[in-house]
PDB file of C-alpha atoms in Angstrom:
ATOM      1  CA  UNK A 359      17.615   0.649 -23.481  1.00  0.00           C
ATOM      2  CA  UNK A 360      17.961  -2.526 -21.444  1.00  0.00           C
ATOM      3  CA  UNK A 361      15.085  -4.572 -20.094  1.00  0.00           C
ATOM      4  CA  UNK A 362      16.226  -3.844 -16.535  1.00  0.00           C
ATOM      5  CA  UNK A 363      16.159  -0.091 -17.170  1.00  0.00           C
ATOM      6  CA  UNK A 364      12.655  -0.350 -18.643  1.00  0.00           C
ATOM      7  CA  UNK A 365      11.440  -2.339 -15.643  1.00  0.00           C
ATOM      8  CA  UNK A 366      12.930   0.157 -13.190  1.00  0.00           C
ATOM      9  CA  UNK A 367      11.520   3.113 -15.150  1.00  0.00           C
ATOM     10  CA  UNK A 368       8.089   1.527 -15.368  1.00  0.00           C
ATOM     11  CA  UNK A 369       8.081   0.755 -11.648  1.00  0.00           C
ATOM     12  CA  UNK A 370       9.090   4.342 -10.874  1.00  0.00           C
ATOM     13  CA  UNK A 371       6.300   5.668 -13.089  1.00  0.00           C
ATOM     14  CA  UNK A 372       3.676   3.450 -11.439  1.00  0.00           C
ATOM     15  CA  UNK A 373       4.883   4.494  -7.976  1.00  0.00           C
ATOM     16  CA  UNK A 374       4.796   8.194  -8.893  1.00  0.00           C
ATOM     17  CA  UNK A 375       1.327   7.959 -10.366  1.00  0.00           C
ATOM     18  CA  UNK A 376      -0.266   5.862  -7.627  1.00  0.00           C
ATOM     19  CA  UNK A 377       1.385   7.686  -4.724  1.00  0.00           C
ATOM     20  CA  UNK A 378      -1.362  10.298  -4.837  1.00  0.00           C
ATOM     21  CA  UNK A 379      -4.268   7.838  -4.757  1.00  0.00           C
ATOM     22  CA  UNK A 380      -4.400   7.322  -0.966  1.00  0.00           C
ATOM     23  CA  UNK A 381      -4.445  11.084  -0.339  1.00  0.00           C
ATOM     24  CA  UNK A 382      -7.139  11.587  -2.978  1.00  0.00           C
ATOM     25  CA  UNK A 383      -9.319   8.837  -1.501  1.00  0.00           C
ATOM     26  CA  UNK A 384      -8.896  10.168   2.045  1.00  0.00           C
ATOM     27  CA  UNK A 385      -9.864  13.699   1.053  1.00  0.00           C
ATOM     28  CA  UNK A 386     -12.808  12.509  -1.039  1.00  0.00           C
ATOM     29  CA  UNK A 387     -14.197  10.291   1.725  1.00  0.00           C
ATOM     30  CA  UNK A 388     -13.765  12.811   4.530  1.00  0.00           C
ATOM     31  CA  UNK A 389     -14.497  15.920   2.424  1.00  0.00           C
ATOM     32  CA  UNK A 390     -11.706  17.543   4.444  1.00  0.00           C
ATOM     33  CA  UNK A 391      -8.381  18.718   3.053  1.00  0.00           C
ATOM     34  CA  UNK A 392      -7.435  21.045   5.873  1.00  0.00           C
ATOM     35  CA  UNK A 393      -4.362  18.962   6.726  1.00  0.00           C
ATOM     36  CA  UNK A 394      -3.031  19.029   3.152  1.00  0.00           C
ATOM     37  CA  UNK A 395      -0.377  21.639   2.415  1.00  0.00           C
ATOM     38  CA  UNK A 396      -1.494  23.962  -0.379  1.00  0.00           C
ATOM     39  CA  UNK A 397       2.078  25.100  -1.013  1.00  0.00           C
ATOM     40  CA  UNK A 398       3.403  21.557  -1.233  1.00  0.00           C
ATOM     41  CA  UNK A 399       0.811  20.450  -3.757  1.00  0.00           C
ATOM     42  CA  UNK A 400       1.072  23.680  -5.754  1.00  0.00           C
ATOM     43  CA  UNK A 401       4.817  23.079  -6.011  1.00  0.00           C
ATOM     44  CA  UNK A 402       4.299  19.390  -6.847  1.00  0.00           C
ATOM     45  CA  UNK A 403       1.869  20.242  -9.663  1.00  0.00           C
ATOM     46  CA  UNK A 404       4.307  22.841 -10.985  1.00  0.00           C
ATOM     47  CA  UNK A 405       7.157  20.313 -10.920  1.00  0.00           C
ATOM     48  CA  UNK A 406       5.179  17.673 -12.805  1.00  0.00           C
ATOM     49  CA  UNK A 407       4.063  20.278 -15.353  1.00  0.00           C
ATOM     50  CA  UNK A 408       7.694  21.241 -15.925  1.00  0.00           C
ATOM     51  CA  UNK A 409       8.682  17.569 -16.308  1.00  0.00           C
ATOM     52  CA  UNK A 410       5.957  17.164 -18.938  1.00  0.00           C
ATOM     53  CA  UNK A 411       7.253  20.205 -20.832  1.00  0.00           C
ATOM     54  CA  UNK A 412      10.808  18.855 -20.559  1.00  0.00           C
ATOM     55  CA  UNK A 413       9.681  15.460 -21.852  1.00  0.00           C
ATOM     56  CA  UNK A 414       7.931  17.038 -24.826  1.00  0.00           C
ATOM     57  CA  UNK A 415      10.864  19.333 -25.625  1.00  0.00           C
ATOM     58  CA  UNK A 416      13.399  16.497 -25.515  1.00  0.00           C
ATOM     59  CA  UNK A 417      11.181  13.857 -27.102  1.00  0.00           C
ATOM     60  CA  UNK A 418      11.417  11.713 -23.970  1.00  0.00           C
ATOM     61  CA  UNK A 419       7.954  10.166 -24.261  1.00  0.00           C
ATOM     62  CA  UNK A 420       8.243   7.880 -21.208  1.00  0.00           C
ATOM     63  CA  UNK A 421       9.004  10.978 -19.113  1.00  0.00           C
ATOM     64  CA  UNK A 422       6.124  12.851 -20.738  1.00  0.00           C
ATOM     65  CA  UNK A 423       3.555  10.090 -20.266  1.00  0.00           C
ATOM     66  CA  UNK A 424       4.504   9.151 -16.704  1.00  0.00           C
ATOM     67  CA  UNK A 425       4.633  12.755 -15.538  1.00  0.00           C
ATOM     68  CA  UNK A 426       1.381  13.604 -17.332  1.00  0.00           C
ATOM     69  CA  UNK A 427      -0.445  10.993 -15.282  1.00  0.00           C
ATOM     70  CA  UNK A 428       1.307  12.089 -12.086  1.00  0.00           C
ATOM     71  CA  UNK A 429       0.362  15.675 -12.938  1.00  0.00           C
ATOM     72  CA  UNK A 430      -3.297  14.692 -13.239  1.00  0.00           C
ATOM     73  CA  UNK A 431      -3.238  12.871  -9.902  1.00  0.00           C
ATOM     74  CA  UNK A 432      -1.466  15.655  -8.022  1.00  0.00           C
ATOM     75  CA  UNK A 433      -3.700  18.270  -9.659  1.00  0.00           C
ATOM     76  CA  UNK A 434      -6.676  16.252  -8.433  1.00  0.00           C
ATOM     77  CA  UNK A 435      -5.401  16.507  -4.868  1.00  0.00           C
ATOM     78  CA  UNK A 436      -4.787  20.230  -5.346  1.00  0.00           C
ATOM     79  CA  UNK A 437      -8.299  20.760  -6.722  1.00  0.00           C
ATOM     80  CA  UNK A 438      -9.797  18.919  -3.758  1.00  0.00           C
ATOM     81  CA  UNK A 439      -7.629  21.013  -1.424  1.00  0.00           C
ATOM     82  CA  UNK A 440      -9.285  24.129  -2.814  1.00  0.00           C
ATOM     83  CA  UNK A 441     -12.753  22.586  -2.741  1.00  0.00           C
ATOM     84  CA  UNK A 442     -12.547  21.028   0.726  1.00  0.00           C
ATOM     85  CA  UNK A 443      -9.958  23.353   2.292  1.00  0.00           C
ATOM     86  CA  UNK A 444     -11.945  24.049   5.461  1.00  0.00           C
ATOM     87  CA  UNK A 445     -13.603  20.670   5.737  1.00  0.00           C
ATOM     88  CA  UNK A 446     -16.931  20.415   3.987  1.00  0.00           C
ATOM     89  CA  UNK A 447     -18.695  17.179   5.003  1.00  0.00           C
ATOM     90  CA  UNK A 448     -21.794  18.158   3.041  1.00  0.00           C
ATOM     91  CA  UNK A 449     -19.753  18.227  -0.175  1.00  0.00           C
TER      92      UNK A 449
END
């Protein structure tokens, strides 16, 4: 694989993984996830889980690793959605 392809793939992985951080921080600080779509994040977690399975089945370790981290981040948002679904400032 070329250096350019590795750079693009690495950048895509970092973007995918970190894209959930702002949402996680906002929910954690406000203790309110009422504006977060449960269906969207449930689907997102499912998609990342399937990408991880695909990566394992095909031996595509960059796909597996990147999507594993993205799965953890999106699952974190989903978990906070369940915990703070109605707004719970007391935590």
